[in-house]
mmCIF file of C-alpha atoms and ligand atoms in Angstrom:
data_model
loop_
_atom_site.group_PDB
_atom_site.id
_atom_site.type_symbol
_atom_site.label_atom_id
_atom_site.label_comp_id
_atom_site.label_asym_id
_atom_site.label_seq_id
_atom_site.Cartn_x
_atom_site.Cartn_y
_atom_site.Cartn_z
ATOM 1 C CA UNK D 11 -29.838 18.735 -12.321
ATOM 2 C CA UNK D 12 -29.587 18.068 -8.617
ATOM 3 C CA UNK D 13 -26.534 19.810 -7.166
ATOM 4 C CA UNK D 14 -25.430 16.800 -5.076
ATOM 5 C CA UNK D 15 -25.843 14.455 -8.018
ATOM 6 C CA UNK D 16 -23.699 16.776 -10.148
ATOM 7 C CA UNK D 17 -21.117 17.013 -7.375
ATOM 8 C CA UNK D 18 -20.845 13.224 -6.915
ATOM 9 C CA UNK D 19 -20.573 12.525 -10.654
ATOM 10 C CA UNK D 20 -18.218 15.498 -11.100
ATOM 11 C CA UNK D 21 -15.876 14.250 -8.361
ATOM 12 C CA UNK D 22 -15.810 10.718 -9.825
ATOM 13 C CA UNK D 23 -14.994 12.021 -13.313
ATOM 14 C CA UNK D 24 -12.516 14.630 -12.024
ATOM 15 C CA UNK D 25 -10.702 12.039 -9.951
ATOM 16 C CA UNK D 26 -10.566 9.688 -12.930
ATOM 17 C CA UNK D 27 -9.172 12.388 -15.255
ATOM 18 C CA UNK D 28 -6.571 13.327 -12.660
ATOM 19 C CA UNK D 29 -5.362 9.747 -12.276
ATOM 20 C CA UNK D 30 -5.279 9.058 -16.035
ATOM 21 C CA UNK D 31 -3.567 12.424 -16.622
ATOM 22 C CA UNK D 32 -0.760 11.521 -14.212
ATOM 23 C CA UNK D 33 -0.357 8.117 -15.882
ATOM 24 C CA UNK D 34 -0.121 9.739 -19.327
ATOM 25 C CA UNK D 35 2.492 12.240 -18.116
ATOM 26 C CA UNK D 36 4.442 9.317 -16.681
ATOM 27 C CA UNK D 37 4.286 7.447 -19.994
ATOM 28 C CA UNK D 38 5.437 10.570 -21.837
ATOM 29 C CA UNK D 39 8.482 10.728 -19.537
ATOM 30 C CA UNK D 40 9.611 7.265 -20.670
ATOM 31 C CA UNK D 41 12.322 7.029 -23.288
ATOM 32 C CA UNK D 42 14.634 9.591 -21.739
ATOM 33 C CA UNK D 43 18.219 8.580 -21.089
ATOM 34 C CA UNK D 44 18.586 7.265 -17.552
ATOM 35 C CA UNK D 45 20.144 9.724 -15.043
ATOM 36 C CA UNK D 46 23.959 9.283 -14.669
ATOM 37 C CA UNK D 47 23.728 7.889 -11.109
ATOM 38 C CA UNK D 48 21.725 4.901 -12.341
ATOM 39 C CA UNK D 49 23.049 4.501 -15.886
ATOM 40 C CA UNK D 50 24.682 1.156 -15.010
ATOM 41 C CA UNK D 51 21.554 -0.527 -13.635
ATOM 42 C CA UNK D 52 20.414 -1.901 -16.994
ATOM 43 C CA UNK D 53 22.132 -2.619 -20.279
ATOM 44 C CA UNK D 54 20.367 -1.183 -23.364
ATOM 45 C CA UNK D 55 18.144 -4.201 -23.867
ATOM 46 C CA UNK D 56 17.108 -4.412 -20.204
ATOM 47 C CA UNK D 57 16.409 -0.687 -20.169
ATOM 48 C CA UNK D 58 14.040 -1.098 -23.113
ATOM 49 C CA UNK D 59 12.407 -4.001 -21.317
ATOM 50 C CA UNK D 60 11.915 -1.954 -18.115
ATOM 51 C CA UNK D 61 10.236 0.779 -20.159
ATOM 52 C CA UNK D 62 7.979 -1.667 -21.992
ATOM 53 C CA UNK D 63 7.030 -3.113 -18.638
ATOM 54 C CA UNK D 64 6.129 0.309 -17.204
ATOM 55 C CA UNK D 65 4.127 1.101 -20.357
ATOM 56 C CA UNK D 66 2.131 -2.141 -20.385
ATOM 57 C CA UNK D 67 1.526 -2.162 -16.668
ATOM 58 C CA UNK D 68 0.266 1.459 -16.828
ATOM 59 C CA UNK D 69 -2.086 0.605 -19.713
ATOM 60 C CA UNK D 70 -3.419 -2.306 -17.662
ATOM 61 C CA UNK D 71 -4.099 -0.028 -14.646
ATOM 62 C CA UNK D 72 -5.743 2.652 -16.791
ATOM 63 C CA UNK D 73 -7.976 -0.007 -18.409
ATOM 64 C CA UNK D 74 -9.013 -1.274 -14.993
ATOM 65 C CA UNK D 75 -9.750 2.230 -13.657
ATOM 66 C CA UNK D 76 -11.714 3.105 -16.808
ATOM 67 C CA UNK D 77 -13.761 -0.074 -16.555
ATOM 68 C CA UNK D 78 -14.570 0.488 -12.849
ATOM 69 C CA UNK D 79 -15.501 4.143 -13.374
ATOM 70 C CA UNK D 80 -17.756 3.360 -16.354
ATOM 71 C CA UNK D 81 -19.524 0.601 -14.394
ATOM 72 C CA UNK D 82 -19.900 2.913 -11.363
ATOM 73 C CA UNK D 83 -21.381 5.719 -13.478
ATOM 74 C CA UNK D 84 -23.818 3.321 -15.179
ATOM 75 C CA UNK D 85 -24.752 1.900 -11.770
ATOM 76 C CA UNK D 86 -25.455 5.435 -10.471
ATOM 77 C CA UNK D 87 -27.321 6.300 -13.698
ATOM 78 C CA UNK D 88 -29.758 3.377 -13.433
ATOM 79 C CA UNK D 89 -30.398 4.046 -9.720
ATOM 80 C CA UNK D 90 -28.360 1.031 -8.624
ATOM 81 C CA UNK D 91 -27.665 2.291 -5.089
ATOM 82 C CA UNK D 92 -31.376 2.916 -4.528
ATOM 83 C CA UNK D 93 -32.268 -0.576 -5.772
ATOM 84 C CA UNK D 94 -29.536 -2.160 -3.658
ATOM 85 C CA UNK D 95 -30.766 -0.315 -0.562
ATOM 86 C CA UNK D 96 -34.359 -1.466 -1.193
ATOM 87 C CA UNK D 97 -33.157 -5.032 -1.674
ATOM 88 C CA UNK D 98 -31.142 -5.051 1.559
ATOM 89 C CA UNK D 99 -33.927 -3.440 3.619
ATOM 90 C CA UNK D 100 -36.503 -5.912 2.252
ATOM 91 C CA UNK D 101 -34.643 -8.828 3.832
ATOM 92 C CA UNK D 102 -34.906 -7.879 7.516
ATOM 93 C CA UNK D 103 -35.625 -5.031 9.931
ATOM 94 C CA UNK D 104 -32.152 -4.990 11.479
ATOM 95 C CA UNK D 105 -30.019 -1.965 10.560
ATOM 96 C CA UNK D 106 -26.936 -4.145 11.025
ATOM 97 C CA UNK D 107 -28.105 -6.772 8.564
ATOM 98 C CA UNK D 108 -29.041 -4.066 6.018
ATOM 99 C CA UNK D 109 -25.585 -2.599 6.260
ATOM 100 C CA UNK D 110 -23.823 -5.976 5.993
ATOM 101 C CA UNK D 111 -25.830 -6.896 2.894
ATOM 102 C CA UNK D 112 -25.475 -3.473 1.288
ATOM 103 C CA UNK D 113 -21.718 -3.169 1.843
ATOM 104 C CA UNK D 114 -21.112 -6.906 1.322
ATOM 105 C CA UNK D 115 -22.776 -6.936 -2.102
ATOM 106 C CA UNK D 116 -20.891 -3.820 -3.202
ATOM 107 C CA UNK D 117 -17.568 -5.317 -2.083
ATOM 108 C CA UNK D 118 -18.418 -8.555 -3.893
ATOM 109 C CA UNK D 119 -19.216 -6.636 -7.082
ATOM 110 C CA UNK D 120 -15.997 -4.617 -6.937
ATOM 111 C CA UNK D 121 -13.976 -7.811 -6.299
ATOM 112 C CA UNK D 122 -15.579 -9.469 -9.337
ATOM 113 C CA UNK D 123 -14.810 -6.428 -11.514
ATOM 114 C CA UNK D 124 -11.145 -6.403 -10.506
ATOM 115 C CA UNK D 125 -10.725 -10.194 -10.738
ATOM 116 C CA UNK D 126 -10.122 -10.479 -14.526
ATOM 117 C CA UNK D 127 -7.620 -7.599 -14.338
ATOM 118 C CA UNK D 128 -5.792 -9.281 -11.464
ATOM 119 C CA UNK D 129 -5.737 -12.497 -13.448
ATOM 120 C CA UNK D 130 -4.380 -10.729 -16.540
ATOM 121 C CA UNK D 131 -1.744 -8.883 -14.521
ATOM 122 C CA UNK D 132 -0.493 -12.066 -12.828
ATOM 123 C CA UNK D 133 -0.724 -14.658 -15.575
ATOM 124 C CA UNK D 134 -0.111 -12.534 -18.690
ATOM 125 C CA UNK D 135 1.806 -9.359 -17.831
ATOM 126 C CA UNK D 136 3.936 -10.581 -14.916
ATOM 127 C CA UNK D 137 4.538 -13.902 -16.697
ATOM 128 C CA UNK D 138 5.652 -12.109 -19.862
ATOM 129 C CA UNK D 139 8.326 -10.223 -17.892
ATOM 130 C CA UNK D 140 9.424 -13.253 -15.902
ATOM 131 C CA UNK D 141 8.092 -12.053 -12.528
ATOM 132 C CA UNK D 142 5.287 -14.494 -12.033
ATOM 133 C CA UNK D 143 5.761 -17.710 -10.058
ATOM 134 C CA UNK D 144 2.125 -17.926 -8.848
ATOM 135 C CA UNK D 145 0.235 -21.109 -9.686
ATOM 136 C CA UNK D 146 -3.488 -21.035 -10.473
ATOM 137 C CA UNK D 147 -4.147 -22.851 -7.174
ATOM 138 C CA UNK D 148 -2.185 -20.229 -5.188
ATOM 139 C CA UNK D 149 -4.014 -17.419 -7.020
ATOM 140 C CA UNK D 150 -7.445 -18.876 -6.229
ATOM 141 C CA UNK D 151 -6.532 -19.783 -2.642
ATOM 142 C CA UNK D 152 -5.200 -16.219 -2.093
ATOM 143 C CA UNK D 153 -8.537 -14.748 -3.178
ATOM 144 C CA UNK D 154 -10.500 -17.145 -0.952
ATOM 145 C CA UNK D 155 -8.271 -16.495 2.076
ATOM 146 C CA UNK D 156 -8.384 -12.714 1.546
ATOM 147 C CA UNK D 157 -12.197 -12.835 1.302
ATOM 148 C CA UNK D 158 -12.369 -14.841 4.545
ATOM 149 C CA UNK D 159 -10.046 -12.425 6.374
ATOM 150 C CA UNK D 160 -12.065 -9.402 5.155
ATOM 151 C CA UNK D 161 -15.313 -11.108 6.209
ATOM 152 C CA UNK D 162 -14.110 -12.168 9.669
ATOM 153 C CA UNK D 163 -12.553 -8.778 10.489
ATOM 154 C CA UNK D 164 -14.965 -6.621 8.491
ATOM 155 C CA UNK D 165 -18.274 -7.832 9.962
ATOM 156 C CA UNK D 166 -17.560 -6.906 13.620
ATOM 157 C CA UNK D 167 -15.903 -3.686 12.435
ATOM 158 C CA UNK D 168 -18.926 -2.581 10.399
ATOM 159 C CA UNK D 169 -21.329 -3.511 13.214
ATOM 160 C CA UNK D 170 -19.136 -1.556 15.664
ATOM 161 C CA UNK D 171 -19.083 1.575 13.483
ATOM 162 C CA UNK D 172 -22.877 1.532 13.025
ATOM 163 C CA UNK D 173 -23.463 0.935 16.745
ATOM 164 C CA UNK D 174 -21.173 3.842 17.751
ATOM 165 C CA UNK D 175 -22.667 6.253 15.212
ATOM 166 C CA UNK D 176 -26.281 5.393 16.078
ATOM 167 C CA UNK D 177 -25.772 5.267 19.875
ATOM 168 C CA UNK D 178 -23.663 8.364 20.509
ATOM 169 C CA UNK D 179 -25.105 10.875 18.041
ATOM 170 C CA UNK D 180 -22.816 13.847 17.439
ATOM 171 C CA UNK D 181 -19.927 12.253 19.363
ATOM 172 C CA UNK D 182 -20.179 8.933 17.485
ATOM 173 C CA UNK D 183 -17.272 9.832 15.205
ATOM 174 C CA UNK D 184 -15.034 10.534 18.204
ATOM 175 C CA UNK D 185 -15.700 7.188 19.917
ATOM 176 C CA UNK D 186 -15.328 5.513 16.560
ATOM 177 C CA UNK D 187 -11.939 7.185 16.207
ATOM 178 C CA UNK D 188 -10.804 5.950 19.631
ATOM 179 C CA UNK D 189 -11.962 2.434 18.727
ATOM 180 C CA UNK D 190 -10.139 2.633 15.406
ATOM 181 C CA UNK D 191 -6.866 3.598 17.103
ATOM 182 C CA UNK D 192 -7.211 0.553 19.389
ATOM 183 C CA UNK D 193 -8.037 -1.651 16.413
ATOM 184 C CA UNK D 194 -4.989 -0.425 14.458
ATOM 185 C CA UNK D 195 -2.659 -1.249 17.353
ATOM 186 C CA UNK D 196 -4.324 -4.663 17.749
ATOM 187 C CA UNK D 197 -3.758 -5.345 14.025
ATOM 188 C CA UNK D 198 -0.023 -4.707 14.473
ATOM 189 C CA UNK D 199 0.013 -7.874 16.594
ATOM 190 C CA UNK D 200 -2.563 -9.833 14.615
ATOM 191 C CA UNK D 201 -1.121 -9.293 11.120
ATOM 192 C CA UNK D 202 2.376 -10.812 11.627
ATOM 193 C CA UNK D 203 1.226 -13.602 13.950
ATOM 194 C CA UNK D 204 -2.047 -14.748 12.363
ATOM 195 C CA UNK D 205 -2.747 -13.164 8.978
ATOM 196 C CA UNK D 206 0.638 -13.232 7.240
ATOM 197 C CA UNK D 207 1.256 -16.944 8.028
ATOM 198 C CA UNK D 208 -2.017 -17.712 6.179
ATOM 199 C CA UNK D 209 -0.398 -16.546 2.963
ATOM 200 C CA UNK D 210 3.304 -17.345 3.401
ATOM 201 C CA UNK D 211 5.677 -19.630 5.275
ATOM 202 C CA UNK D 212 8.178 -18.016 7.648
ATOM 203 C CA UNK D 213 11.230 -20.007 8.645
ATOM 204 C CA UNK D 214 14.039 -18.859 10.957
ATOM 205 C CA UNK D 215 17.003 -17.777 8.862
ATOM 206 C CA UNK D 216 19.219 -20.788 8.151
ATOM 207 C CA UNK D 217 22.343 -18.906 7.036
ATOM 208 C CA UNK D 218 24.444 -18.855 10.232
ATOM 209 C CA UNK D 219 26.962 -16.275 8.997
ATOM 210 C CA UNK D 220 24.253 -13.830 7.912
ATOM 211 C CA UNK D 221 22.270 -14.335 11.137
ATOM 212 C CA UNK D 222 25.376 -13.478 13.194
ATOM 213 C CA UNK D 223 26.078 -10.405 11.047
ATOM 214 C CA UNK D 224 22.508 -9.078 11.375
ATOM 215 C CA UNK D 225 22.162 -9.908 15.074
ATOM 216 C CA UNK D 226 25.542 -8.367 15.840
ATOM 217 C CA UNK D 227 24.492 -5.153 14.110
ATOM 218 C CA UNK D 228 21.107 -5.094 15.909
ATOM 219 C CA UNK D 229 22.889 -5.536 19.252
ATOM 220 C CA UNK D 230 25.346 -2.730 18.532
ATOM 221 C CA UNK D 231 22.415 -0.460 17.658
ATOM 222 C CA UNK D 232 20.660 -1.503 20.868
ATOM 223 C CA UNK D 233 17.753 -2.777 18.824
ATOM 224 C CA UNK D 234 15.553 -5.535 20.218
ATOM 225 C CA UNK D 235 14.227 -8.056 17.731
ATOM 226 C CA UNK D 236 12.262 -11.227 18.231
ATOM 227 C CA UNK D 237 13.859 -13.074 15.344
ATOM 228 C CA UNK D 238 15.061 -13.070 11.740
ATOM 229 C CA UNK D 239 12.908 -14.981 9.264
ATOM 230 C CA UNK D 240 13.058 -15.979 5.617
ATOM 231 C CA UNK D 241 9.747 -15.737 3.754
ATOM 232 C CA UNK D 242 8.844 -17.777 0.674
ATOM 233 C CA UNK D 243 8.252 -14.735 -1.556
ATOM 234 C CA UNK D 244 9.166 -16.987 -4.496
ATOM 235 C CA UNK D 245 5.802 -18.706 -4.009
ATOM 236 C CA UNK D 246 4.296 -15.819 -6.003
ATOM 237 C CA UNK D 247 6.944 -13.760 -7.751
ATOM 238 C CA UNK D 248 10.630 -13.115 -8.330
ATOM 239 C CA UNK D 249 10.404 -9.638 -6.756
ATOM 240 C CA UNK D 250 12.717 -8.841 -3.837
ATOM 241 C CA UNK D 251 11.718 -7.343 -0.531
ATOM 242 C CA UNK D 252 12.519 -7.084 3.167
ATOM 243 C CA UNK D 253 10.499 -5.627 6.020
ATOM 244 C CA UNK D 254 9.909 -5.487 9.754
ATOM 245 C CA UNK D 255 6.672 -6.943 11.062
ATOM 246 C CA UNK D 256 5.048 -6.132 14.384
ATOM 247 C CA UNK D 257 5.742 -3.445 16.970
ATOM 248 C CA UNK D 258 7.375 -3.270 20.386
ATOM 249 C CA UNK D 259 9.362 -6.312 21.441
ATOM 250 C CA UNK D 260 7.579 -8.622 18.983
ATOM 251 C CA UNK D 261 9.371 -7.136 15.970
ATOM 252 C CA UNK D 262 10.512 -9.686 13.409
ATOM 253 C CA UNK D 263 12.853 -9.086 10.507
ATOM 254 C CA UNK D 264 11.464 -10.710 7.377
ATOM 255 C CA UNK D 265 13.683 -11.259 4.339
ATOM 256 C CA UNK D 266 12.225 -12.630 1.100
ATOM 257 C CA UNK D 267 13.980 -15.783 -0.095
ATOM 258 C CA UNK D 268 14.401 -13.984 -3.438
ATOM 259 C CA UNK D 269 16.334 -11.211 -1.686
ATOM 260 C CA UNK D 270 18.558 -13.720 0.125
ATOM 261 C CA UNK D 271 19.389 -15.235 -3.236
ATOM 262 C CA UNK D 272 20.285 -12.021 -5.087
ATOM 263 C CA UNK D 273 22.008 -9.816 -2.486
ATOM 264 C CA UNK D 274 25.340 -10.315 -0.732
ATOM 265 C CA UNK D 275 25.410 -10.444 3.081
ATOM 266 C CA UNK D 276 26.753 -6.884 3.265
ATOM 267 C CA UNK D 277 23.980 -5.611 0.982
ATOM 268 C CA UNK D 278 21.344 -7.414 3.068
ATOM 269 C CA UNK D 279 22.799 -5.788 6.192
ATOM 270 C CA UNK D 280 22.579 -2.382 4.484
ATOM 271 C CA UNK D 281 18.901 -3.002 3.606
ATOM 272 C CA UNK D 282 18.169 -4.156 7.154
ATOM 273 C CA UNK D 283 19.992 -1.122 8.600
ATOM 274 C CA UNK D 284 17.766 1.092 6.443
ATOM 275 C CA UNK D 285 14.647 -0.582 7.859
ATOM 276 C CA UNK D 286 16.019 -0.249 11.371
ATOM 277 C CA UNK D 287 16.674 3.438 10.675
ATOM 278 C CA UNK D 288 12.925 3.918 10.290
ATOM 279 C CA UNK D 289 12.462 2.787 13.895
ATOM 280 C CA UNK D 290 15.514 4.561 15.297
ATOM 281 C CA UNK D 291 14.475 7.857 13.695
ATOM 282 C CA UNK D 292 10.906 7.363 15.001
ATOM 283 C CA UNK D 293 9.421 7.305 11.484
ATOM 284 C CA UNK D 294 7.028 4.510 12.388
ATOM 285 C CA UNK D 295 5.432 6.554 15.170
ATOM 286 C CA UNK D 296 5.426 9.779 13.184
ATOM 287 C CA UNK D 297 3.720 8.179 10.164
ATOM 288 C CA UNK D 298 1.370 6.383 12.571
ATOM 289 C CA UNK D 299 0.452 9.727 14.186
ATOM 290 C CA UNK D 300 -0.215 11.270 10.754
ATOM 291 C CA UNK D 301 -2.434 8.302 9.828
ATOM 292 C CA UNK D 302 -4.335 8.599 13.144
ATOM 293 C CA UNK D 303 -4.914 12.349 12.655
ATOM 294 C CA UNK D 304 -6.048 11.692 9.109
ATOM 295 C CA UNK D 305 -8.499 8.993 10.174
ATOM 296 C CA UNK D 306 -9.946 11.316 12.862
ATOM 297 C CA UNK D 307 -10.420 14.022 10.236
ATOM 298 C CA UNK D 308 -12.071 11.495 7.886
ATOM 299 C CA UNK D 309 -14.462 10.221 10.561
ATOM 300 C CA UNK D 310 -15.433 13.797 11.475
ATOM 301 C CA UNK D 311 -16.120 14.658 7.818
ATOM 302 C CA UNK D 312 -18.041 11.409 7.499
ATOM 303 C CA UNK D 313 -20.227 12.397 10.464
ATOM 304 C CA UNK D 314 -21.039 15.672 8.669
ATOM 305 C CA UNK D 315 -21.880 13.944 5.366
ATOM 306 C CA UNK D 316 -24.240 11.344 6.885
ATOM 307 C CA UNK D 317 -26.193 14.172 8.530
ATOM 308 C CA UNK D 318 -27.038 15.816 5.166
ATOM 309 C CA UNK D 319 -30.042 14.265 3.369
ATOM 310 C CA UNK D 320 -29.098 15.843 -0.022
ATOM 311 C CA UNK D 321 -26.485 13.333 -1.264
ATOM 312 C CA UNK D 322 -28.673 10.376 -0.243
ATOM 313 C CA UNK D 323 -31.642 11.813 -2.125
ATOM 314 C CA UNK D 324 -29.407 12.424 -5.161
ATOM 315 C CA UNK D 325 -28.727 8.678 -5.349
ATOM 316 C CA UNK D 326 -32.325 7.746 -4.483
ATOM 317 C CA UNK D 327 -31.418 6.449 -1.020
ATOM 318 C CA UNK D 328 -32.780 7.123 2.444
ATOM 319 C CA UNK D 329 -30.067 8.260 4.908
ATOM 320 C CA UNK D 330 -28.149 5.388 6.525
ATOM 321 C CA UNK D 331 -24.639 4.827 7.837
ATOM 322 C CA UNK D 332 -23.855 2.199 5.173
ATOM 323 C CA UNK D 333 -25.181 4.414 2.354
ATOM 324 C CA UNK D 334 -23.196 7.300 3.852
ATOM 325 C CA UNK D 335 -20.012 5.221 3.648
ATOM 326 C CA UNK D 336 -20.485 4.834 -0.094
ATOM 327 C CA UNK D 337 -21.217 8.529 -0.629
ATOM 328 C CA UNK D 338 -18.278 9.503 1.564
ATOM 329 C CA UNK D 339 -15.897 7.188 -0.331
ATOM 330 C CA UNK D 340 -16.853 8.905 -3.578
ATOM 331 C CA UNK D 341 -16.731 12.493 -2.259
ATOM 332 C CA UNK D 342 -13.532 12.065 -0.248
ATOM 333 C CA UNK D 343 -11.276 11.344 -3.230
ATOM 334 C CA UNK D 344 -10.124 14.963 -3.909
ATOM 335 C CA UNK D 345 -9.207 15.370 -0.219
ATOM 336 C CA UNK D 346 -7.449 12.026 -0.311
ATOM 337 C CA UNK D 347 -5.314 13.234 -3.249
ATOM 338 C CA UNK D 348 -4.116 16.156 -1.098
ATOM 339 C CA UNK D 349 -3.619 13.912 1.949
ATOM 340 C CA UNK D 350 -1.536 11.504 -0.165
ATOM 341 C CA UNK D 351 0.609 14.377 -1.463
ATOM 342 C CA UNK D 352 1.453 15.317 2.129
ATOM 343 C CA UNK D 353 2.001 11.819 3.503
ATOM 344 C CA UNK D 354 4.049 10.719 0.476
ATOM 345 C CA UNK D 355 6.273 13.802 0.786
ATOM 346 C CA UNK D 356 6.867 12.970 4.438
ATOM 347 C CA UNK D 357 7.519 9.321 3.643
ATOM 348 C CA UNK D 358 10.055 10.198 0.914
ATOM 349 C CA UNK D 359 11.887 12.436 3.382
ATOM 350 C CA UNK D 360 12.017 9.570 5.860
ATOM 351 C CA UNK D 361 13.455 7.272 3.173
ATOM 352 C CA UNK D 362 16.419 9.637 2.722
ATOM 353 C CA UNK D 363 16.917 9.707 6.497
ATOM 354 C CA UNK D 364 16.794 5.896 6.741
ATOM 355 C CA UNK D 365 19.310 5.617 3.867
ATOM 356 C CA UNK D 366 21.618 8.009 5.708
ATOM 357 C CA UNK D 367 21.184 6.002 8.915
ATOM 358 C CA UNK D 368 22.144 2.818 7.069
ATOM 359 C CA UNK D 369 25.195 4.361 5.396
ATOM 360 C CA UNK D 370 26.534 5.929 8.604
ATOM 361 C CA UNK D 371 25.890 3.068 11.027
ATOM 362 C CA UNK D 372 27.250 0.355 8.717
ATOM 363 C CA UNK D 373 29.970 2.717 7.477
ATOM 364 C CA UNK D 374 29.398 1.251 4.003
ATOM 365 C CA UNK D 375 27.298 3.406 1.693
ATOM 366 C CA UNK D 376 28.353 1.367 -1.327
ATOM 367 C CA UNK D 377 26.651 -1.750 0.005
ATOM 368 C CA UNK D 378 23.343 0.128 0.116
ATOM 369 C CA UNK D 379 23.921 1.739 -3.293
ATOM 370 C CA UNK D 380 24.672 -1.635 -4.897
ATOM 371 C CA UNK D 381 21.723 -3.218 -3.066
ATOM 372 C CA UNK D 382 19.377 -0.498 -4.344
ATOM 373 C CA UNK D 383 20.638 -1.027 -7.873
ATOM 374 C CA UNK D 384 19.986 -4.767 -7.704
ATOM 375 C CA UNK D 385 16.507 -4.179 -6.250
ATOM 376 C CA UNK D 386 15.708 -1.762 -9.104
ATOM 377 C CA UNK D 387 17.043 -4.120 -11.759
ATOM 378 C CA UNK D 388 15.216 -7.170 -10.443
ATOM 379 C CA UNK D 389 11.948 -5.246 -10.068
ATOM 380 C CA UNK D 390 12.326 -3.584 -13.524
ATOM 381 C CA UNK D 391 11.882 -0.180 -11.845
ATOM 382 C CA UNK D 392 11.118 2.863 -13.949
ATOM 383 C CA UNK D 393 14.252 5.052 -13.759
ATOM 384 C CA UNK D 394 12.576 8.185 -15.163
ATOM 385 C CA UNK D 395 9.206 8.635 -13.422
ATOM 386 C CA UNK D 396 7.454 11.959 -14.113
ATOM 387 C CA UNK D 397 7.675 14.364 -11.114
ATOM 388 C CA UNK D 398 3.843 14.532 -10.978
ATOM 389 C CA UNK D 399 3.778 10.747 -10.520
ATOM 390 C CA UNK D 400 6.475 10.945 -7.841
ATOM 391 C CA UNK D 401 4.643 13.699 -5.903
ATOM 392 C CA UNK D 402 1.255 12.020 -6.048
ATOM 393 C CA UNK D 403 2.079 8.317 -5.742
ATOM 394 C CA UNK D 404 5.666 7.605 -4.693
ATOM 395 C CA UNK D 405 6.226 6.792 -1.025
ATOM 396 C CA UNK D 406 9.909 6.208 -1.908
ATOM 397 C CA UNK D 407 12.112 8.671 -3.823
ATOM 398 C CA UNK D 408 13.209 7.563 -7.316
ATOM 399 C CA UNK D 409 16.321 5.421 -7.032
ATOM 400 C CA UNK D 410 18.668 7.948 -8.689
ATOM 401 C CA UNK D 411 17.732 10.590 -6.088
ATOM 402 C CA UNK D 412 18.499 8.098 -3.305
ATOM 403 C CA UNK D 413 21.860 7.138 -4.791
ATOM 404 C CA UNK D 414 22.823 10.803 -5.380
ATOM 405 C CA UNK D 415 21.921 11.641 -1.759
ATOM 406 C CA UNK D 416 24.047 8.719 -0.524
ATOM 407 C CA UNK D 417 26.985 9.824 -2.675
ATOM 408 C CA UNK D 418 26.711 13.346 -1.329
ATOM 409 C CA UNK D 419 27.123 12.250 2.292
ATOM 410 C CA UNK D 420 30.432 13.468 3.758
ATOM 411 C CA UNK D 421 33.188 10.833 3.641
ATOM 412 C CA UNK D 422 33.276 10.366 7.409
ATOM 413 C CA UNK D 423 29.548 9.628 7.096
ATOM 414 C CA UNK D 424 28.499 12.130 9.748
HETATM 415 ZN ZN1 LIG T 12 12.399 2.674 3.839
#
């Protein structure tokens, strides 16, 4: 057997076994008694419900992964990539059009494969547990809008990548990296102002008392914000959330309407103070720098892979940038597991720091603790995730670890 073919198939299967293995470990960790710090989040019945939810949602994800991997392996087995490349090159002589067709058709196929699972998750699983508020019209419109956004942004991006790689030879990856950094910064402005309003409605916060409380805190922390907005999260689900959108002076605070409904003003302030802590402790820039370094490393590796004819031949393709993207996506997964381990560890550390920032600057750790408990209860969070799942997938520490860390802060908060 061809060594590259064996490597590609081996990586796909290895990656699949790793992800299913972690899910199984996580399922095996269910059923334990909740840790003392979080024992009052659910009553017995709710606790059972949260565990059933974790179990069913995991089964759904494993089914989806299995289905995608089986289809991918069959596609490779019947020479699908080779056929797709022949089809896209038969249409025109332009390398750009080949790439758009090749990547476009693959994206379309993967969207169609995931569609029934997305439907099941939203209208069966999430409905069964009382999360879902999405109508069929919203679901369909979301898919159409997302496809349009991906098309409008993706086409110039793909053309740009191919142009840079074909025009600058060995330095193509470096110019591509510089362009990607610029694009990422540009998206920080585009996402909150143009893309997010396509999916949700943002209205300035109507609650005068809460606005004053939050603005007063922001002023005391010397933190510039452009405004505080309520978002109609209840258009899709009952889940609670809050976040900052944008960078620099254009930062907006966004609070889900579901969060405004379930949390007291003090708890909302504690959540906001946590988010602000991420900026004050420079987490945003640090995580941004890690992501930029990682993307540079990826582009460099990609430039090495596209220069080797072996993997293309293994899949019956002639070397091309678009074909290389597919091969790279498949071969990169073991490295991406390691990269995720590192970036998730960093992110979990930052969560503890932001919690500490919130508790000390508001001088009210209990507000954050109670807020975290409500968030966990309303989102049916798994209170006993397996450590392997936490290390590999969790960007936030499990809630009991966060509450314990808050309780361990010295009384004067310093
Ligand atoms: Zn955070």
